[in-house]
XYZ file of C-alpha atoms in Angstrom:
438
model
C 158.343 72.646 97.592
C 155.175 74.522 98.104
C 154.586 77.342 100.204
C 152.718 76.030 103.565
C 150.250 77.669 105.641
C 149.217 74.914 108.205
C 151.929 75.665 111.618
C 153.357 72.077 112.376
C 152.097 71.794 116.027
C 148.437 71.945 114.498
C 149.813 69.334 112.258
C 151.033 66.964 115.273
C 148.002 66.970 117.064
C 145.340 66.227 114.465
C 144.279 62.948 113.805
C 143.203 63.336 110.093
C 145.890 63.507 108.017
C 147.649 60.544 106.310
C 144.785 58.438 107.614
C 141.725 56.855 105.691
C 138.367 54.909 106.175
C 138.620 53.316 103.057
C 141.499 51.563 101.614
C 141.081 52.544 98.274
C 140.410 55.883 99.435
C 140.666 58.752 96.589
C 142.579 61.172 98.421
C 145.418 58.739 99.634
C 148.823 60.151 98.028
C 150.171 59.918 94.391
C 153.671 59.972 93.255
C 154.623 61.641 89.912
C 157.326 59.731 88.074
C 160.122 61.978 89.062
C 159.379 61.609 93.004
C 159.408 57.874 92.569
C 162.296 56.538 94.093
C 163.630 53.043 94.359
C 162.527 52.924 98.763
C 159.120 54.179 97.806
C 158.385 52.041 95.168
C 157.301 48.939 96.430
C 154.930 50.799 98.486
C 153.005 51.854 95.163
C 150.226 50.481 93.231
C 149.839 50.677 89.475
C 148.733 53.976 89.398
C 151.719 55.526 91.315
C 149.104 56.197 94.596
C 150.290 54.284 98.114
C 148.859 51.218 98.827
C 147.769 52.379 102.433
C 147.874 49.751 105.296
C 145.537 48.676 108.206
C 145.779 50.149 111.732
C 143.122 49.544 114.437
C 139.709 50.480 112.490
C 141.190 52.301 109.551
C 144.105 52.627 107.524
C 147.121 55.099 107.061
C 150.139 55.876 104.420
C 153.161 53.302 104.725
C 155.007 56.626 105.627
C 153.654 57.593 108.376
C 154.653 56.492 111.707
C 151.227 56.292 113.686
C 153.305 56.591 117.290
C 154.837 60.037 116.418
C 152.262 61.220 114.509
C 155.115 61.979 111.481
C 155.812 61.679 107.922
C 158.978 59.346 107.790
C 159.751 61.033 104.357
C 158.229 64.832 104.860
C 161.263 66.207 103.462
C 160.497 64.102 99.852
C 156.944 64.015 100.344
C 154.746 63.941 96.778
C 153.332 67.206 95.576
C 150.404 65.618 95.939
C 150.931 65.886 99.962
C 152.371 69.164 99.989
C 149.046 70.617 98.396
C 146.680 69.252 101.104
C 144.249 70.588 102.569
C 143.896 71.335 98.605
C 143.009 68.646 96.414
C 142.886 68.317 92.825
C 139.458 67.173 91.425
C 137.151 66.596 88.970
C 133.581 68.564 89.372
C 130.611 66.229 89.889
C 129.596 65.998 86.202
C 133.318 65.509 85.073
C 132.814 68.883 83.467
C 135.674 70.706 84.872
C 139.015 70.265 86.430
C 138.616 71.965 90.074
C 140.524 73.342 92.688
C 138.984 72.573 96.302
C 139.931 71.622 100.164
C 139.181 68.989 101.997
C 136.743 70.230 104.884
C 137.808 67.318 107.539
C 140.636 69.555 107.655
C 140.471 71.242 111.053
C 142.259 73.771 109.643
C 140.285 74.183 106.865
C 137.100 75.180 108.410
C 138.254 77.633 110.990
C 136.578 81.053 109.687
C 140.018 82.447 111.387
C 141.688 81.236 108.598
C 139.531 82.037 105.486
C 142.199 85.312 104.727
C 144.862 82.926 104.660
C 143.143 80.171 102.930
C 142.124 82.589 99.964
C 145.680 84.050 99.695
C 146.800 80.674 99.176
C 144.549 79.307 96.939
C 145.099 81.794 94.424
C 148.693 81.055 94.872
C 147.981 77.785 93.954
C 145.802 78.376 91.126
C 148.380 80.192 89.500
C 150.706 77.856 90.105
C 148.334 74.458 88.652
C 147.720 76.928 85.599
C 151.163 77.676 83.924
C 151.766 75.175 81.308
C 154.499 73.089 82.601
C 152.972 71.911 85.972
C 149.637 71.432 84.073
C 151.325 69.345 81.325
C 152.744 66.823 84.126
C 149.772 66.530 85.294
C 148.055 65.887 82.106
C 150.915 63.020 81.583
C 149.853 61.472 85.089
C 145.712 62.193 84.866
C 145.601 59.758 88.190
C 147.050 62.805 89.902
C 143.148 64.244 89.776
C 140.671 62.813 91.733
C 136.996 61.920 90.987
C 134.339 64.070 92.672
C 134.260 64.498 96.416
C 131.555 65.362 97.998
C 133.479 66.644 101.392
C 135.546 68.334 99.103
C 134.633 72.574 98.938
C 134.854 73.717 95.415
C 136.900 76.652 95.149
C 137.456 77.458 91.438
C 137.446 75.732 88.056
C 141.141 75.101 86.401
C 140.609 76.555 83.197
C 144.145 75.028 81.564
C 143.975 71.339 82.983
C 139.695 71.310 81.728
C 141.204 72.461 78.906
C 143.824 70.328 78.206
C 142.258 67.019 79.626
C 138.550 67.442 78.873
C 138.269 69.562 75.920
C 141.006 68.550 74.237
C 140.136 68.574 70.493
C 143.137 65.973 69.429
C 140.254 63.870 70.684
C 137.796 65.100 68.479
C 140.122 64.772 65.405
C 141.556 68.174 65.038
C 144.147 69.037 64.866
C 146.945 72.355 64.647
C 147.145 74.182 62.037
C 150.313 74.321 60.223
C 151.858 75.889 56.693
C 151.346 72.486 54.897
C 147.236 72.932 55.705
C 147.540 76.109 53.281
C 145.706 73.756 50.435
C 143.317 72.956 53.098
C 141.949 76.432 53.102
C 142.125 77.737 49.945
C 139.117 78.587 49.881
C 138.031 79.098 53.392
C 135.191 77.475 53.451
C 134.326 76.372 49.846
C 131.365 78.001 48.125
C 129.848 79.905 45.363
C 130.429 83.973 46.077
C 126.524 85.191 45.478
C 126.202 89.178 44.189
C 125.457 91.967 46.740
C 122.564 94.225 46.041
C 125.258 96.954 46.737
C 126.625 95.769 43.099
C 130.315 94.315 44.374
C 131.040 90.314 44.998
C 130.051 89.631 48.351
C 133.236 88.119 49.955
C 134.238 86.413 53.326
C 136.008 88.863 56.274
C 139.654 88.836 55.960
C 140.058 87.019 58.719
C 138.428 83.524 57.309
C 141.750 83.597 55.544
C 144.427 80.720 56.275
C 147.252 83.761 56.533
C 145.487 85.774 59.254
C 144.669 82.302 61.556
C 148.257 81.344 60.831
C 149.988 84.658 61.700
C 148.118 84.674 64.808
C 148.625 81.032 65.957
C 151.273 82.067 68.641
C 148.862 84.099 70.385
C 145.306 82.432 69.951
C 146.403 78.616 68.639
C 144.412 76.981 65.920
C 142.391 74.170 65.893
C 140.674 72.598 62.360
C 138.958 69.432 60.714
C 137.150 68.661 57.368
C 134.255 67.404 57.706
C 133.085 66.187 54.043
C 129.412 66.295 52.744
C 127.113 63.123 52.413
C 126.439 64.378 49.274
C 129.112 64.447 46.226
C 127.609 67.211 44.888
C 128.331 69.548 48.121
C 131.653 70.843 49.288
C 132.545 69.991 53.023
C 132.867 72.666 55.685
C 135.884 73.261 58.466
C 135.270 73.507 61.529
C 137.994 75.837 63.367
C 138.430 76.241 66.969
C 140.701 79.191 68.735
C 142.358 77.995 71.587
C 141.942 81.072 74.610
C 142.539 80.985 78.037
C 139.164 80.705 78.397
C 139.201 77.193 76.443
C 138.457 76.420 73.180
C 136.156 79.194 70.921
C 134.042 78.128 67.572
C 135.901 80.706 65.488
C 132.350 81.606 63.476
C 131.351 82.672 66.816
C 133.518 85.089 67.190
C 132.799 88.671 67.147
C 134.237 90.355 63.883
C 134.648 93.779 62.712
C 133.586 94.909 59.166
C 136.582 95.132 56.317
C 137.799 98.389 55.065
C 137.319 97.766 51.461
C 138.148 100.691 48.833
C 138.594 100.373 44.917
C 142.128 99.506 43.783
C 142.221 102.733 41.339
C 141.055 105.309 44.028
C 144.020 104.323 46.482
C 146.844 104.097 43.835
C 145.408 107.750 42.149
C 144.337 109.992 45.010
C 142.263 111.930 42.686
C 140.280 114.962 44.006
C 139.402 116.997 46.676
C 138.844 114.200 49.449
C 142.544 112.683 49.046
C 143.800 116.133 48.918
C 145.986 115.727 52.057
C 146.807 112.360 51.472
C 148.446 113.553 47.832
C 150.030 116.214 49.859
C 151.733 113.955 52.574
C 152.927 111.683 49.181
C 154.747 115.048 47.848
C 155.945 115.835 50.990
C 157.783 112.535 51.469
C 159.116 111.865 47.950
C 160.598 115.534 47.859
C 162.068 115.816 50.782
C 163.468 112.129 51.198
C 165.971 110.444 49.490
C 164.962 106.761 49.352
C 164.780 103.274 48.157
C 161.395 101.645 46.960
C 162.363 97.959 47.314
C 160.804 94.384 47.032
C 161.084 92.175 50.660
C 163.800 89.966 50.709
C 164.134 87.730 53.952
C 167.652 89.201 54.876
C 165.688 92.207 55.503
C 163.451 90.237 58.582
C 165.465 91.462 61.345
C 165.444 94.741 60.399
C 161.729 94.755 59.534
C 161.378 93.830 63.432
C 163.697 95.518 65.299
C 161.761 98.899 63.135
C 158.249 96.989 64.277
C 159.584 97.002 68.031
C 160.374 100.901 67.611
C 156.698 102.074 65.734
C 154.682 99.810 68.780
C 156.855 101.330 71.510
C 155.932 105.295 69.907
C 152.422 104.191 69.388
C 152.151 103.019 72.951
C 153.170 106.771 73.952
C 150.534 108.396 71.971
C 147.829 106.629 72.569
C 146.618 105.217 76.360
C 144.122 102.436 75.234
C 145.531 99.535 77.153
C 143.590 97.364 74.779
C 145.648 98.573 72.223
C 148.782 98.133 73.703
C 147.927 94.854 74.466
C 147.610 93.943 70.480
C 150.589 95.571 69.439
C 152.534 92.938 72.330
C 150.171 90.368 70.884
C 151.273 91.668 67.052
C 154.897 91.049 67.216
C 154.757 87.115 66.862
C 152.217 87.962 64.193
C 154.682 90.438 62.145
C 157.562 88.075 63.178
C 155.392 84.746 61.598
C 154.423 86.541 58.319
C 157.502 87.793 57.863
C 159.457 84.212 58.426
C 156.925 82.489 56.499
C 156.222 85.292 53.278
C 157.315 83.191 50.675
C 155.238 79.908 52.037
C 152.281 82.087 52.460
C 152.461 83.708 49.620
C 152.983 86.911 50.783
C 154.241 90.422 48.816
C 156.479 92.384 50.609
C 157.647 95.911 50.168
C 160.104 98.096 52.131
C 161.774 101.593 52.235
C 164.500 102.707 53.036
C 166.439 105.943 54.116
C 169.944 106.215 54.330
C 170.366 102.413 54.063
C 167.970 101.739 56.722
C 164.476 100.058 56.537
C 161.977 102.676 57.155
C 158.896 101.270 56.787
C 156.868 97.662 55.350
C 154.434 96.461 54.319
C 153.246 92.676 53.151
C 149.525 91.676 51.623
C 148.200 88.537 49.601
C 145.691 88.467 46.822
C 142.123 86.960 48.408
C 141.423 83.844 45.733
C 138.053 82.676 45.180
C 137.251 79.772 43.883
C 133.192 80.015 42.238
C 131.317 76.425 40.878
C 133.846 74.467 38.254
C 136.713 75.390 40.414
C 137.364 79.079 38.402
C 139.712 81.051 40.251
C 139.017 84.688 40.493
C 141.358 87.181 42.461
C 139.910 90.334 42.030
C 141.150 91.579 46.099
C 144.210 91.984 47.782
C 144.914 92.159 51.116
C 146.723 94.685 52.858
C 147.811 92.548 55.818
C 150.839 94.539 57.148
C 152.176 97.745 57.445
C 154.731 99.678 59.893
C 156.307 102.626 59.188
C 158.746 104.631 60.840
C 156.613 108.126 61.175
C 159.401 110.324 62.134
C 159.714 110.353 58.352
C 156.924 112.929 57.317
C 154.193 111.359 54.845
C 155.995 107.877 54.509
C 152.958 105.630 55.662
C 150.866 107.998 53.038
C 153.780 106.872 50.219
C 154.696 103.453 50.967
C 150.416 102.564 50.747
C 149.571 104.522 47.669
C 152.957 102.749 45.769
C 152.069 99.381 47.225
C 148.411 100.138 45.810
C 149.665 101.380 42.494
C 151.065 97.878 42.037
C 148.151 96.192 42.178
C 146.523 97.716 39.101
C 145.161 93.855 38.421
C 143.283 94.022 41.424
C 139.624 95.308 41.624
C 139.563 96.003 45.219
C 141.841 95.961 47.683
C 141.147 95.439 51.571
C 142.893 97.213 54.058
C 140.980 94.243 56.933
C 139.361 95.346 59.891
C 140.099 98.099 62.835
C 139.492 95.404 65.324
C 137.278 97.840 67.630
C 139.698 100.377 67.776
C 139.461 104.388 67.646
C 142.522 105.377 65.945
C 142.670 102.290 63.664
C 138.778 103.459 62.219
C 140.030 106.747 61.783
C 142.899 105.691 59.842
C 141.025 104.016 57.648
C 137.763 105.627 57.071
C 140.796 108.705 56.393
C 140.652 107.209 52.641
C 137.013 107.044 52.380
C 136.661 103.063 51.794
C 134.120 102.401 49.283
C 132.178 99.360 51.307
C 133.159 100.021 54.997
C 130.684 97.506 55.542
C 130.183 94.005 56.352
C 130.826 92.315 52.915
């Protein structure tokens, strides 16, 4: 039952409610499926909304007794009633899903009420929004009226305009899912032209089926292939990010630059400028007595349980609520790769101290497919990486073995610092070689 703000006796002595000039009226009542019972039935039409009767010059709701100025069921009354003076609505260019109130409501347009009104509007906004009441809704679109013009917009319903408007099922996409892997591989297809810089100009880590799919949890992912008129041109996917804020051309995103550094500078640490980095490498593998191991999946609840333990310190250290708010949004992410490694082709790595997993990491070699369908992988991905930093120089170790593996690699890419402070600082730490764009 929803919260009411209208006091009955105001109730009992208007004569607006459950009462309509038209017989077809839009606002007359609708019944979802599970308030249908087998009394109120037969006074339904097809779509579920009552089939209102005649009385003197207008009409009213089977249920209500015109002499008493009651609901006969007001106890079991449809949601539908219970949100009045609200009403569910489409905008006047069936844009939007919108929240507004009916202003023949005498209630409505007293400015004594606006506080109230506003307090429970957002309570109802919230309440249309989460996913399950918006779903039902969805199921049962006659729920939401057409446009009414004595109807007061109050605010747009970002998950029902979503979900019943911009829906891109309709538009043939559809989620993304560990059998579209082929799909983007590569992502989109093309020849990879030369920089003037001198290295192969390749896509942002993030145009990489791994990265959508770790992240589908918290932003889901929407794609189609389109294919080219032309037999001698590759098609192009089209990828949508489903936010709050509805659904987001993911090449209009905004995207941070790659960290990109060459494969034999991170797995040497040669002169002066990696000097402390070398040193934090001694530090750990003298003073440490530990395990250098591959990823195996019996190892994933370990790997997050140490995940929950580094975001929880790095919370502490540093403020930026921004941050804090990716490293909630990471764990699904960690959690996904980690599930899925072997399907994504991921490499894994993991230390361990005294028996106990210490610190990850996971990456995946970028492929690139040129004209003739070659296959070059000359970059690897550094995707993850957690470490447990009580453990002195351990994040400097587990990176610079990880990188020494990967002697078949040109480049590796350590992926963006997604705007933030400490994450540039990390990484600019081992002087990438094309902190750039790419």
């Amino acid at each position: 039952m929803l919260k009411q703000i209208i006091p009955n006796n105001i109730c009992l002595s208007c004569d607006v409610c459950c009462r309509f000039l038209d017989k077809n009226a839009a606002l007359r009542p609708l019944f979802l499926p599970h308030e249908i019972t087998s009394k109120i039935k037969p006074h339904l039409d097809k779509t579920s909304s009552v089939e209102l009767k005649e009385f003197q010059n207008m009409y009213t709701c089977p249920f209500f007794n015109t002499k008493s100025n009651k609901c006969a069921i007001y106890s079991k009354r449809p949601f539908d009633c219970q949100l009045y003076p609200f009403a569910v609505m489409f905008d006047e260019k069936h844009e939007k899903v919108v929240l507004g109130i009916d202003k023949k409501c005498p209630f409505a347009i007293n400015p004594e009420n606006t506080r109230l009104i506003k307090e429970n509007f957002h309570y109802l906004v919230d309440l249309l929004e989460k996913k399950e009441n918006a779903s039902l809704i969805v199921k049962n679109p006659s729920f939401i009226s057409n446009f009414q013009g004595e109807v007061i917009q109050f605010s747009c319903l970002d998950t029902l305009t979503k979900m019943l408007i911009n829906n891109p099922e309709k538009n043939g996409f559809k989620k993304i899912s560990l059998k579209d892997k082929p799909v983007f591989t590569p992502f989109p297809p093309r020849r990879w032209p030369k920089a003037t810089y001198g290295v192969e100009k390749y896509p942002d880590s993030s145009q990489n089926f791994i990265n959508l799919f770790i992240w589908k949890d918290k932003n889901p992912v929407w794609w189609k292939y389109t294919h080219s008129d032309r037999r001698s041109e590759p098609g192009s996917l089209e990828i949508l990010l489903e936010t709050d804020s509805g659904y987001i051309d993911f090449n209009s995103l905004k995207k941070f630059p790659d960290y990109i550094y060459l494969q034999k500078n991170l797995a040497g640490l040669m002169g002066n400028r990696y000097k402390h980095k070398r040193a934090c490498c001694n530090y750990f593998s003298k003073n440490y007595k530990f395990e250098y191991l591959a990823y195996k999946q019996n190892m994933k609840k370990d790997c997050m349980k140490l995940f929950s333990k580094w975001a929880s310190e790095r919370k502490k250290k540093f403020p930026d609520l921004y941050y804090h708010k990716l490293l909630e949004d990471s764990f699904s992410a960690h959690k996904l790769a980690i599930e899925n490694y072997k399907a994504l082709g991921l490499i894994g790595r993991v230390i361990k101290i005294r028996d106990r997993i210490c610190a990850y990491t996971f990456g995946f070699p970028l492929s690139l497919i040129e004209g003739e369908g070659r296959v070059r992988e000359p970059m690897f991905c550094v995707l993850l990486e957690v470490c447990d930093l009580k453990f002195k120089g351990i994040a400097e170790f587990i990176f610079r073995e990880f990188c020494r593996e990967l002697s078949s690699y040109k480049y590796i890419n350590t992926m963006d610092d997604s705007g933030l402070e400490n994450l540039r600082i990390s990484k600019l730490s081992y002087h990438p070689d094309y902190p750039q764009q790419m």
